[in-house]
Amino acid sequence: MKGEVWPDFQRDPLGFLDRRLSDGDGIVQTGQNEYCLGDADHARSVLRNADGSYLEHSDFFHTRHGYFEPRSAQLKMRREARALLRAFLDARAPGALRDFIRDRLASTSQWPDAGNWLAYRYLSPVLLAPDRPQSLRRLFEQLVERSVLANARARQPRWRRMLLQFNTTLQLSRAIAARQREARTPPADILDIVAGAAEPGQRLDELAEVFLSFLFAIAGSVGFVLAWSVYLWGTHPRRDAPAEWIVQEALRLWPVAWQLGRRPVQAHEISGVRVDVSDEVVVCPYLVQRNQAHWSSPAEFRPERWADPQAWRNPAFIPFGHGPHRCVAAELATQLVADMLESIRGLGDATVAVRGDRPTIAAAMAPPPFTLTFRASG
């Protein structure tokens, strides 16, 4: 396992992992000190970290300053954000989502960008209440355009990325400070929640990064899951599977959060490999969820496997992580994406024209670019 195999991973990450899957490896070396974990039981053990073998880490609460603490502030944000999202979704009038999709999705649309914009614009009142300053709303639109969309960062020169980062930190820090002076109870939006959960003396720029995790989760993660669901529905010969099954299978085949890195705090053995504090163990949902020990025909799109309501309990299904840092809004987000997909299917006969055959690989995994076209009736 210690051989120099990682250049192949750098050139074609998924192709490399697919080849190693066929060898039945439970762990794969992907860098000088990096190991990708595909064994379901070991992956869940690492993410639970019950024995403290790894540094405490949350992919959501990770900032440039390190791990956001205290844990009590994390839990408060998680609890209040989930309640806010549920209240928002429950308050929508019957047919509101269908009308939103019909009004916002053109007869010809370009994906995956369209999925990011639909998710962001539908949920934007959760991020920022309607009566908040328009300057923040314009900033969030810029962030989606320049930082969230697939390949967005690669299309921006470095100076422009740095300028946006500086402006974002400045505006969000000021907004959070203002919210702390004029707290709303209950919180009206995610910005209120982040500001209200802060401990005395907490850095404003660190809080700004935590808020951005919420924005990226909504516009990025939810948007890409929607895009994968539309992609698989549109390219599959049978399109009559329930939307919920399609979304679950999209999450299994193409997990948006496909790498979850953890640092050991002591030397130990995992899946037959000795790792120490200089290594990084990367739980790889892409590998775990294509493990043939847990799934039949794991590389095939088979939404019917979700006919069993207990299928989500498969130990090799971890698209939202596992353990104490699992996404708190996983079920709400999954149901929302299924409802959005159902609304899109209700627009009429559609065709999907795919450009390219490989996903866009970055921190989040996006589907290949494709065009969704609805045929005019009559």
mmCIF file of C-alpha atoms in Angstrom:
data_model
loop_
_atom_site.group_PDB
_atom_site.id
_atom_site.type_symbol
_atom_site.label_atom_id
_atom_site.label_comp_id
_atom_site.label_asym_id
_atom_site.label_seq_id
_atom_site.Cartn_x
_atom_site.Cartn_y
_atom_site.Cartn_z
ATOM 1 C CA MET A 1 0.000 0.000 0.000
ATOM 2 C CA LYS A 2 2.977 2.354 0.439
ATOM 3 C CA GLY A 3 3.922 2.353 -3.258
ATOM 4 C CA GLU A 4 3.935 5.540 -5.325
ATOM 5 C CA VAL A 5 0.491 5.274 -6.899
ATOM 6 C CA TRP A 6 -0.844 8.793 -6.258
ATOM 7 C CA PRO A 7 0.113 10.483 -9.590
ATOM 8 C CA ASP A 8 -2.614 8.383 -11.245
ATOM 9 C CA PHE A 9 -5.069 9.682 -8.654
ATOM 10 C CA GLN A 10 -4.115 13.287 -9.348
ATOM 11 C CA ARG A 11 -4.666 12.850 -13.087
ATOM 12 C CA ASP A 12 -7.995 11.015 -12.867
ATOM 13 C CA PRO A 13 -9.315 10.676 -9.297
ATOM 14 C CA LEU A 14 -12.522 8.790 -10.031
ATOM 15 C CA GLY A 15 -10.988 6.585 -12.702
ATOM 16 C CA PHE A 16 -8.222 5.638 -10.279
ATOM 17 C CA LEU A 17 -10.717 4.861 -7.506
ATOM 18 C CA ASP A 18 -12.908 2.858 -9.885
ATOM 19 C CA ARG A 19 -9.943 0.665 -10.826
ATOM 20 C CA ARG A 20 -9.066 0.069 -7.198
ATOM 21 C CA LEU A 21 -12.680 -0.753 -6.401
ATOM 22 C CA SER A 22 -12.459 -3.691 -8.775
ATOM 23 C CA ASP A 23 -9.520 -4.972 -6.708
ATOM 24 C CA GLY A 24 -11.675 -4.976 -3.593
ATOM 25 C CA ASP A 25 -9.380 -2.635 -1.660
ATOM 26 C CA GLY A 26 -10.793 -1.225 1.562
ATOM 27 C CA ILE A 27 -8.197 1.538 1.659
ATOM 28 C CA VAL A 28 -6.271 3.187 -1.168
ATOM 29 C CA GLN A 29 -3.201 5.397 -1.031
ATOM 30 C CA THR A 30 -3.930 8.616 -2.913
ATOM 31 C CA GLY A 31 -1.065 10.873 -1.798
ATOM 32 C CA GLN A 32 2.323 10.962 -0.090
ATOM 33 C CA ASN A 33 0.596 10.746 3.303
ATOM 34 C CA GLU A 34 -3.025 10.352 2.264
ATOM 35 C CA TYR A 35 -5.226 7.265 2.357
ATOM 36 C CA CYS A 36 -8.739 7.003 0.939
ATOM 37 C CA LEU A 37 -10.998 4.750 2.981
ATOM 38 C CA GLY A 38 -13.720 2.708 1.272
ATOM 39 C CA ASP A 39 -14.537 0.083 3.885
ATOM 40 C CA ALA A 40 -17.982 0.947 5.267
ATOM 41 C CA ASP A 41 -17.441 -0.178 8.860
ATOM 42 C CA HIS A 42 -14.075 1.502 9.179
ATOM 43 C CA ALA A 43 -15.369 4.653 7.492
ATOM 44 C CA ARG A 44 -18.205 4.990 9.981
ATOM 45 C CA SER A 45 -15.808 4.305 12.858
ATOM 46 C CA VAL A 46 -13.488 7.101 11.737
ATOM 47 C CA LEU A 47 -16.352 9.574 11.382
ATOM 48 C CA ARG A 48 -17.804 8.623 14.788
ATOM 49 C CA ASN A 49 -14.346 8.936 16.342
ATOM 50 C CA ALA A 50 -15.679 7.413 19.557
ATOM 51 C CA ASP A 51 -12.189 6.468 20.786
ATOM 52 C CA GLY A 52 -10.609 9.847 19.985
ATOM 53 C CA SER A 53 -8.123 8.437 17.458
ATOM 54 C CA TYR A 54 -8.592 11.509 15.252
ATOM 55 C CA LEU A 55 -8.584 15.237 15.799
ATOM 56 C CA GLU A 56 -12.096 16.521 16.381
ATOM 57 C CA HIS A 57 -13.238 17.835 13.034
ATOM 58 C CA SER A 58 -16.384 19.019 11.318
ATOM 59 C CA ASP A 59 -16.348 19.576 7.576
ATOM 60 C CA PHE A 60 -19.089 22.158 8.083
ATOM 61 C CA PHE A 61 -17.474 24.018 10.994
ATOM 62 C CA HIS A 62 -13.955 24.090 9.568
ATOM 63 C CA THR A 63 -12.513 27.590 9.044
ATOM 64 C CA ARG A 64 -9.165 29.115 8.168
ATOM 65 C CA HIS A 65 -8.598 29.487 11.901
ATOM 66 C CA GLY A 66 -9.159 25.782 12.497
ATOM 67 C CA TYR A 67 -12.022 23.912 14.098
ATOM 68 C CA PHE A 68 -14.822 26.270 15.153
ATOM 69 C CA GLU A 69 -15.575 25.930 18.853
ATOM 70 C CA PRO A 70 -17.144 25.579 21.332
ATOM 71 C CA ARG A 71 -19.240 22.536 20.548
ATOM 72 C CA SER A 72 -22.177 24.143 22.369
ATOM 73 C CA ALA A 73 -22.228 26.951 19.786
ATOM 74 C CA GLN A 74 -22.203 24.377 16.980
ATOM 75 C CA LEU A 75 -25.119 22.506 18.497
ATOM 76 C CA LYS A 76 -27.095 25.704 18.990
ATOM 77 C CA MET A 77 -26.578 26.702 15.350
ATOM 78 C CA ARG A 78 -27.475 23.233 14.105
ATOM 79 C CA ARG A 79 -30.642 23.045 16.178
ATOM 80 C CA GLU A 80 -31.862 26.547 15.308
ATOM 81 C CA ALA A 81 -30.971 26.268 11.614
ATOM 82 C CA ARG A 82 -32.899 23.017 11.261
ATOM 83 C CA ALA A 83 -35.916 24.518 13.013
ATOM 84 C CA LEU A 84 -35.765 27.616 10.801
ATOM 85 C CA LEU A 85 -35.570 25.546 7.623
ATOM 86 C CA ARG A 86 -38.421 23.306 8.690
ATOM 87 C CA ALA A 87 -40.587 26.313 9.575
ATOM 88 C CA PHE A 88 -39.839 27.898 6.201
ATOM 89 C CA LEU A 89 -40.711 24.761 4.241
ATOM 90 C CA ASP A 90 -43.828 24.052 6.292
ATOM 91 C CA ALA A 91 -45.082 27.615 5.771
ATOM 92 C CA ARG A 92 -45.027 27.368 1.957
ATOM 93 C CA ALA A 93 -48.477 27.349 0.410
ATOM 94 C CA PRO A 94 -49.513 24.201 -1.500
ATOM 95 C CA GLY A 95 -48.163 24.488 -5.010
ATOM 96 C CA ALA A 96 -45.662 27.250 -4.119
ATOM 97 C CA LEU A 97 -42.647 25.175 -5.085
ATOM 98 C CA ARG A 98 -44.279 24.028 -8.328
ATOM 99 C CA ASP A 99 -45.064 27.646 -9.224
ATOM 100 C CA PHE A 100 -41.543 28.735 -8.318
ATOM 101 C CA ILE A 101 -39.978 26.082 -10.578
ATOM 102 C CA ARG A 102 -42.329 26.912 -13.444
ATOM 103 C CA ASP A 103 -41.553 30.629 -13.183
ATOM 104 C CA ARG A 104 -37.780 30.309 -12.706
ATOM 105 C CA LEU A 105 -36.819 27.436 -15.014
ATOM 106 C CA ALA A 106 -36.680 28.364 -18.699
ATOM 107 C CA SER A 107 -37.740 25.951 -21.423
ATOM 108 C CA THR A 108 -34.008 25.479 -22.100
ATOM 109 C CA SER A 109 -31.633 25.638 -19.143
ATOM 110 C CA GLN A 110 -27.953 24.982 -18.549
ATOM 111 C CA TRP A 111 -26.984 22.622 -15.743
ATOM 112 C CA PRO A 112 -25.591 22.132 -13.158
ATOM 113 C CA ASP A 113 -25.690 25.937 -12.763
ATOM 114 C CA ALA A 114 -29.485 25.970 -12.996
ATOM 115 C CA GLY A 115 -29.686 23.626 -10.014
ATOM 116 C CA ASN A 116 -27.478 25.882 -7.887
ATOM 117 C CA TRP A 117 -29.558 28.954 -8.712
ATOM 118 C CA LEU A 118 -32.874 27.202 -8.083
ATOM 119 C CA ALA A 119 -31.732 25.946 -4.671
ATOM 120 C CA TYR A 120 -30.243 29.293 -3.689
ATOM 121 C CA ARG A 121 -33.164 31.452 -4.812
ATOM 122 C CA TYR A 122 -35.804 29.234 -3.275
ATOM 123 C CA LEU A 123 -34.032 29.106 0.086
ATOM 124 C CA SER A 124 -32.521 32.605 0.093
ATOM 125 C CA PRO A 125 -35.092 33.882 2.667
ATOM 126 C CA VAL A 126 -33.658 31.314 5.080
ATOM 127 C CA LEU A 127 -30.184 32.768 4.642
ATOM 128 C CA LEU A 128 -31.276 36.390 4.694
ATOM 129 C CA ALA A 129 -34.703 37.626 5.762
ATOM 130 C CA PRO A 130 -36.520 39.703 3.104
ATOM 131 C CA ASP A 131 -36.224 42.948 5.092
ATOM 132 C CA ARG A 132 -32.419 42.766 5.281
ATOM 133 C CA PRO A 133 -30.077 45.122 3.336
ATOM 134 C CA GLN A 134 -30.005 44.615 -0.418
ATOM 135 C CA SER A 135 -26.218 45.043 -0.373
ATOM 136 C CA LEU A 136 -25.907 41.678 1.382
ATOM 137 C CA ARG A 137 -28.249 40.067 -1.107
ATOM 138 C CA ARG A 138 -26.103 41.346 -3.972
ATOM 139 C CA LEU A 139 -23.013 40.003 -2.218
ATOM 140 C CA PHE A 140 -24.580 36.543 -1.887
ATOM 141 C CA GLU A 141 -25.459 36.525 -5.588
ATOM 142 C CA GLN A 142 -21.812 37.297 -6.386
ATOM 143 C CA LEU A 143 -20.665 34.485 -4.124
ATOM 144 C CA VAL A 144 -22.895 31.960 -5.858
ATOM 145 C CA GLU A 145 -21.739 33.166 -9.271
ATOM 146 C CA ARG A 146 -18.028 33.275 -8.481
ATOM 147 C CA SER A 147 -17.504 30.671 -5.772
ATOM 148 C CA VAL A 148 -20.273 28.054 -5.862
ATOM 149 C CA LEU A 149 -21.033 27.184 -9.488
ATOM 150 C CA ALA A 150 -19.035 24.307 -10.960
ATOM 151 C CA ASN A 151 -15.599 25.530 -12.087
ATOM 152 C CA ALA A 152 -16.446 29.039 -10.834
ATOM 153 C CA ARG A 153 -13.174 29.473 -8.985
ATOM 154 C CA ALA A 154 -11.112 28.270 -11.943
ATOM 155 C CA ARG A 155 -12.772 30.891 -14.162
ATOM 156 C CA GLN A 156 -11.784 33.754 -11.835
ATOM 157 C CA PRO A 157 -8.321 35.358 -11.773
ATOM 158 C CA ARG A 158 -6.620 35.132 -8.426
ATOM 159 C CA TRP A 159 -6.820 38.873 -7.726
ATOM 160 C CA ARG A 160 -10.579 38.837 -8.216
ATOM 161 C CA ARG A 161 -11.012 35.875 -5.867
ATOM 162 C CA MET A 162 -8.936 37.640 -3.215
ATOM 163 C CA LEU A 163 -10.912 40.864 -3.634
ATOM 164 C CA LEU A 164 -14.214 39.009 -3.267
ATOM 165 C CA GLN A 165 -12.900 37.194 -0.200
ATOM 166 C CA PHE A 166 -11.846 40.475 1.418
ATOM 167 C CA ASN A 167 -15.146 42.188 0.620
ATOM 168 C CA THR A 168 -17.136 39.186 1.837
ATOM 169 C CA THR A 169 -15.303 39.003 5.155
ATOM 170 C CA LEU A 170 -15.682 42.745 5.680
ATOM 171 C CA GLN A 171 -19.406 42.922 4.893
ATOM 172 C CA LEU A 172 -20.347 39.757 6.770
ATOM 173 C CA SER A 173 -18.307 40.735 9.835
ATOM 174 C CA ARG A 174 -20.087 44.082 9.969
ATOM 175 C CA ALA A 175 -23.479 42.452 9.483
ATOM 176 C CA ILE A 176 -22.836 39.896 12.243
ATOM 177 C CA ALA A 177 -21.688 42.608 14.637
ATOM 178 C CA ALA A 178 -24.876 44.577 13.899
ATOM 179 C CA ARG A 179 -27.005 41.470 14.510
ATOM 180 C CA GLN A 180 -25.295 40.922 17.849
ATOM 181 C CA ARG A 181 -26.254 44.445 18.895
ATOM 182 C CA GLU A 182 -29.849 44.064 17.734
ATOM 183 C CA ALA A 183 -30.656 40.396 18.206
ATOM 184 C CA ARG A 184 -34.028 39.090 17.019
ATOM 185 C CA THR A 185 -35.844 36.455 19.020
ATOM 186 C CA PRO A 186 -36.619 34.067 17.502
ATOM 187 C CA PRO A 187 -33.935 34.392 14.807
ATOM 188 C CA ALA A 188 -35.276 35.563 11.465
ATOM 189 C CA ASP A 189 -32.561 34.008 9.314
ATOM 190 C CA ILE A 190 -29.274 32.095 9.353
ATOM 191 C CA LEU A 191 -27.302 35.299 9.860
ATOM 192 C CA ASP A 192 -29.221 35.871 13.102
ATOM 193 C CA ILE A 193 -28.480 32.302 14.166
ATOM 194 C CA VAL A 194 -24.725 32.584 13.548
ATOM 195 C CA ALA A 195 -24.535 35.934 15.321
ATOM 196 C CA GLY A 196 -26.610 34.738 18.273
ATOM 197 C CA ALA A 197 -24.647 31.536 18.876
ATOM 198 C CA ALA A 198 -21.305 33.306 19.209
ATOM 199 C CA GLU A 199 -19.381 33.202 22.453
ATOM 200 C CA PRO A 200 -18.055 36.479 23.955
ATOM 201 C CA GLY A 201 -14.927 37.549 22.108
ATOM 202 C CA GLN A 202 -15.481 35.204 19.139
ATOM 203 C CA ARG A 203 -13.763 36.408 15.981
ATOM 204 C CA LEU A 204 -16.167 38.016 13.543
ATOM 205 C CA ASP A 205 -14.245 36.755 10.509
ATOM 206 C CA GLU A 206 -14.507 33.206 11.848
ATOM 207 C CA LEU A 207 -18.267 33.617 12.282
ATOM 208 C CA ALA A 208 -18.417 34.946 8.725
ATOM 209 C CA GLU A 209 -16.828 31.710 7.491
ATOM 210 C CA VAL A 210 -19.345 29.640 9.409
ATOM 211 C CA PHE A 211 -22.154 31.583 7.757
ATOM 212 C CA LEU A 212 -20.572 30.894 4.364
ATOM 213 C CA SER A 213 -20.740 27.169 5.159
ATOM 214 C CA PHE A 214 -24.516 27.547 5.328
ATOM 215 C CA LEU A 215 -24.603 29.468 2.040
ATOM 216 C CA PHE A 216 -22.411 26.893 0.291
ATOM 217 C CA ALA A 217 -24.496 24.042 1.700
ATOM 218 C CA ILE A 218 -27.703 25.565 0.327
ATOM 219 C CA ALA A 219 -26.521 26.841 -3.045
ATOM 220 C CA GLY A 220 -23.772 24.276 -3.570
ATOM 221 C CA SER A 221 -24.637 20.970 -1.936
ATOM 222 C CA VAL A 222 -28.425 21.116 -2.373
ATOM 223 C CA GLY A 223 -28.024 22.549 -5.865
ATOM 224 C CA PHE A 224 -25.614 19.835 -6.986
ATOM 225 C CA VAL A 225 -27.776 17.050 -5.542
ATOM 226 C CA LEU A 226 -30.678 18.469 -7.535
ATOM 227 C CA ALA A 227 -28.502 18.633 -10.655
ATOM 228 C CA TRP A 228 -27.354 15.012 -10.230
ATOM 229 C CA SER A 229 -30.966 13.924 -9.736
ATOM 230 C CA VAL A 230 -32.123 15.697 -12.910
ATOM 231 C CA TYR A 231 -29.097 14.351 -14.802
ATOM 232 C CA LEU A 232 -29.782 10.738 -13.830
ATOM 233 C CA TRP A 233 -33.526 11.046 -14.387
ATOM 234 C CA GLY A 234 -33.008 12.627 -17.807
ATOM 235 C CA THR A 235 -30.424 10.116 -19.034
ATOM 236 C CA HIS A 236 -32.139 6.978 -17.746
ATOM 237 C CA PRO A 237 -34.421 5.102 -20.164
ATOM 238 C CA ARG A 238 -37.080 4.647 -17.483
ATOM 239 C CA ARG A 239 -38.229 7.902 -15.937
ATOM 240 C CA ASP A 240 -41.187 6.725 -13.906
ATOM 241 C CA ALA A 241 -39.370 5.926 -10.651
ATOM 242 C CA PRO A 242 -40.534 7.962 -7.649
ATOM 243 C CA ALA A 243 -38.570 11.171 -7.257
ATOM 244 C CA GLU A 244 -37.459 10.143 -3.760
ATOM 245 C CA TRP A 245 -35.825 6.989 -5.128
ATOM 246 C CA ILE A 246 -33.993 8.939 -7.816
ATOM 247 C CA VAL A 247 -32.618 11.418 -5.288
ATOM 248 C CA GLN A 248 -31.452 8.664 -2.939
ATOM 249 C CA GLU A 249 -29.728 6.853 -5.782
ATOM 250 C CA ALA A 250 -28.115 10.099 -6.932
ATOM 251 C CA LEU A 251 -26.780 10.597 -3.411
ATOM 252 C CA ARG A 252 -25.422 7.047 -3.407
ATOM 253 C CA LEU A 253 -23.797 7.050 -6.841
ATOM 254 C CA TRP A 254 -22.514 10.611 -6.884
ATOM 255 C CA PRO A 255 -22.112 11.957 -3.335
ATOM 256 C CA VAL A 256 -21.474 15.692 -3.548
ATOM 257 C CA ALA A 257 -19.264 15.568 -0.438
ATOM 258 C CA TRP A 258 -17.084 12.774 -1.755
ATOM 259 C CA GLN A 259 -14.050 13.229 0.535
ATOM 260 C CA LEU A 260 -14.089 13.718 4.318
ATOM 261 C CA GLY A 261 -10.562 14.094 5.656
ATOM 262 C CA ARG A 262 -9.483 13.282 9.215
ATOM 263 C CA ARG A 263 -6.107 13.586 11.008
ATOM 264 C CA PRO A 264 -4.928 10.854 13.401
ATOM 265 C CA VAL A 265 -3.755 11.941 16.842
ATOM 266 C CA GLN A 266 -1.810 8.728 17.399
ATOM 267 C CA ALA A 267 -0.385 5.917 15.318
ATOM 268 C CA HIS A 268 -2.791 3.056 14.726
ATOM 269 C CA GLU A 269 -3.944 0.571 12.106
ATOM 270 C CA ILE A 270 -7.005 1.166 9.946
ATOM 271 C CA SER A 271 -8.237 -1.289 7.321
ATOM 272 C CA GLY A 272 -4.890 -3.071 7.368
ATOM 273 C CA VAL A 273 -2.710 0.036 6.963
ATOM 274 C CA ARG A 274 -0.573 1.665 9.644
ATOM 275 C CA VAL A 275 -1.190 5.430 9.830
ATOM 276 C CA ASP A 276 0.336 8.046 12.115
ATOM 277 C CA VAL A 277 -0.036 11.729 12.920
ATOM 278 C CA SER A 278 1.650 12.830 9.671
ATOM 279 C CA ASP A 279 -1.012 11.063 7.587
ATOM 280 C CA GLU A 280 -4.519 12.010 6.548
ATOM 281 C CA VAL A 281 -7.279 9.418 6.417
ATOM 282 C CA VAL A 282 -9.960 10.431 3.921
ATOM 283 C CA VAL A 283 -13.331 8.776 4.305
ATOM 284 C CA CYS A 284 -14.544 8.519 0.713
ATOM 285 C CA PRO A 285 -18.339 8.175 0.343
ATOM 286 C CA TYR A 286 -17.798 7.611 -3.397
ATOM 287 C CA LEU A 287 -15.826 4.452 -2.570
ATOM 288 C CA VAL A 288 -17.959 3.375 0.370
ATOM 289 C CA GLN A 289 -21.231 3.701 -1.532
ATOM 290 C CA ARG A 290 -19.972 1.628 -4.471
ATOM 291 C CA ASN A 291 -18.733 -1.169 -2.253
ATOM 292 C CA GLN A 292 -19.975 -4.421 -3.773
ATOM 293 C CA ALA A 293 -20.059 -6.051 -0.351
ATOM 294 C CA HIS A 294 -23.055 -3.845 0.460
ATOM 295 C CA TRP A 295 -24.712 -3.098 -2.891
ATOM 296 C CA SER A 296 -25.701 -5.249 -5.851
ATOM 297 C CA SER A 297 -24.439 -3.853 -9.178
ATOM 298 C CA PRO A 298 -23.058 -0.862 -7.250
ATOM 299 C CA ALA A 299 -21.961 1.157 -10.312
ATOM 300 C CA GLU A 300 -25.418 1.000 -11.924
ATOM 301 C CA PHE A 301 -28.213 3.535 -11.532
ATOM 302 C CA ARG A 302 -30.986 1.476 -9.965
ATOM 303 C CA PRO A 303 -33.494 3.699 -8.185
ATOM 304 C CA GLU A 304 -35.682 0.676 -7.483
ATOM 305 C CA ARG A 305 -33.222 -0.406 -4.787
ATOM 306 C CA TRP A 306 -34.842 2.308 -2.634
ATOM 307 C CA ALA A 307 -38.256 0.620 -2.735
ATOM 308 C CA ASP A 308 -37.281 -0.828 0.634
ATOM 309 C CA PRO A 309 -37.963 1.999 3.135
ATOM 310 C CA GLN A 310 -35.095 0.693 5.281
ATOM 311 C CA ALA A 311 -32.520 0.862 2.462
ATOM 312 C CA TRP A 312 -31.097 4.099 3.846
ATOM 313 C CA ARG A 313 -29.913 2.118 6.872
ATOM 314 C CA ASN A 314 -27.345 0.322 4.697
ATOM 315 C CA PRO A 315 -24.027 0.924 6.506
ATOM 316 C CA ALA A 316 -22.463 1.844 3.158
ATOM 317 C CA PHE A 317 -24.732 4.888 2.700
ATOM 318 C CA ILE A 318 -23.083 7.985 4.179
ATOM 319 C CA PRO A 319 -23.728 10.886 1.737
ATOM 320 C CA PHE A 320 -24.245 13.298 4.639
ATOM 321 C CA GLY A 321 -21.440 11.942 6.786
ATOM 322 C CA HIS A 322 -21.924 9.914 9.935
ATOM 323 C CA GLY A 323 -21.697 10.381 13.652
ATOM 324 C CA PRO A 324 -21.936 13.597 15.669
ATOM 325 C CA HIS A 325 -21.168 15.816 12.679
ATOM 326 C CA ARG A 326 -23.646 14.303 10.231
ATOM 327 C CA CYS A 327 -25.619 16.986 8.361
ATOM 328 C CA VAL A 328 -28.462 17.958 10.680
ATOM 329 C CA ALA A 329 -30.805 18.871 7.798
ATOM 330 C CA ALA A 330 -30.156 15.739 5.704
ATOM 331 C CA GLU A 331 -33.740 14.503 5.658
ATOM 332 C CA LEU A 332 -35.212 17.964 5.016
ATOM 333 C CA ALA A 333 -32.779 18.611 2.169
ATOM 334 C CA THR A 334 -33.423 15.208 0.594
ATOM 335 C CA GLN A 335 -37.189 15.714 0.650
ATOM 336 C CA LEU A 336 -36.852 19.237 -0.756
ATOM 337 C CA VAL A 337 -34.737 18.002 -3.669
ATOM 338 C CA ALA A 338 -37.265 15.240 -4.357
ATOM 339 C CA ASP A 339 -40.080 17.816 -4.370
ATOM 340 C CA MET A 340 -38.086 20.058 -6.726
ATOM 341 C CA LEU A 341 -37.399 17.146 -9.061
ATOM 342 C CA GLU A 342 -41.087 16.223 -9.057
ATOM 343 C CA SER A 343 -41.973 19.814 -9.930
ATOM 344 C CA ILE A 344 -39.465 19.781 -12.788
ATOM 345 C CA ARG A 345 -40.874 16.508 -14.114
ATOM 346 C CA GLY A 346 -44.309 18.093 -14.058
ATOM 347 C CA LEU A 347 -43.262 20.727 -16.593
ATOM 348 C CA GLY A 348 -43.686 18.284 -19.472
ATOM 349 C CA ASP A 349 -41.633 16.096 -21.799
ATOM 350 C CA ALA A 350 -37.947 16.837 -21.473
ATOM 351 C CA THR A 351 -34.658 15.931 -23.100
ATOM 352 C CA VAL A 352 -31.203 16.032 -21.549
ATOM 353 C CA ALA A 353 -28.205 16.693 -23.794
ATOM 354 C CA VAL A 354 -24.953 15.934 -21.960
ATOM 355 C CA ARG A 355 -21.668 17.666 -22.775
ATOM 356 C CA GLY A 356 -18.804 15.542 -21.518
ATOM 357 C CA ASP A 357 -18.774 12.247 -19.689
ATOM 358 C CA ARG A 358 -17.049 12.961 -16.376
ATOM 359 C CA PRO A 359 -18.100 14.917 -13.297
ATOM 360 C CA THR A 360 -16.507 18.186 -12.281
ATOM 361 C CA ILE A 361 -14.179 17.282 -9.412
ATOM 362 C CA ALA A 362 -13.521 19.843 -6.687
ATOM 363 C CA ALA A 363 -14.435 20.066 -2.999
ATOM 364 C CA ALA A 364 -17.968 19.272 -4.177
ATOM 365 C CA MET A 365 -18.643 16.860 -7.050
ATOM 366 C CA ALA A 366 -20.872 18.244 -9.799
ATOM 367 C CA PRO A 367 -22.339 16.411 -12.799
ATOM 368 C CA PRO A 368 -21.051 16.948 -16.332
ATOM 369 C CA PRO A 369 -22.565 20.022 -18.004
ATOM 370 C CA PHE A 370 -25.907 19.308 -19.655
ATOM 371 C CA THR A 371 -28.817 21.104 -21.241
ATOM 372 C CA LEU A 372 -32.360 20.452 -20.098
ATOM 373 C CA THR A 373 -34.989 21.231 -22.729
ATOM 374 C CA PHE A 374 -38.757 20.980 -22.443
ATOM 375 C CA ARG A 375 -40.630 20.401 -25.668
ATOM 376 C CA ALA A 376 -43.431 22.799 -26.467
ATOM 377 C CA SER A 377 -46.872 21.192 -26.224
ATOM 378 C CA GLY A 378 -49.003 20.788 -29.340
#
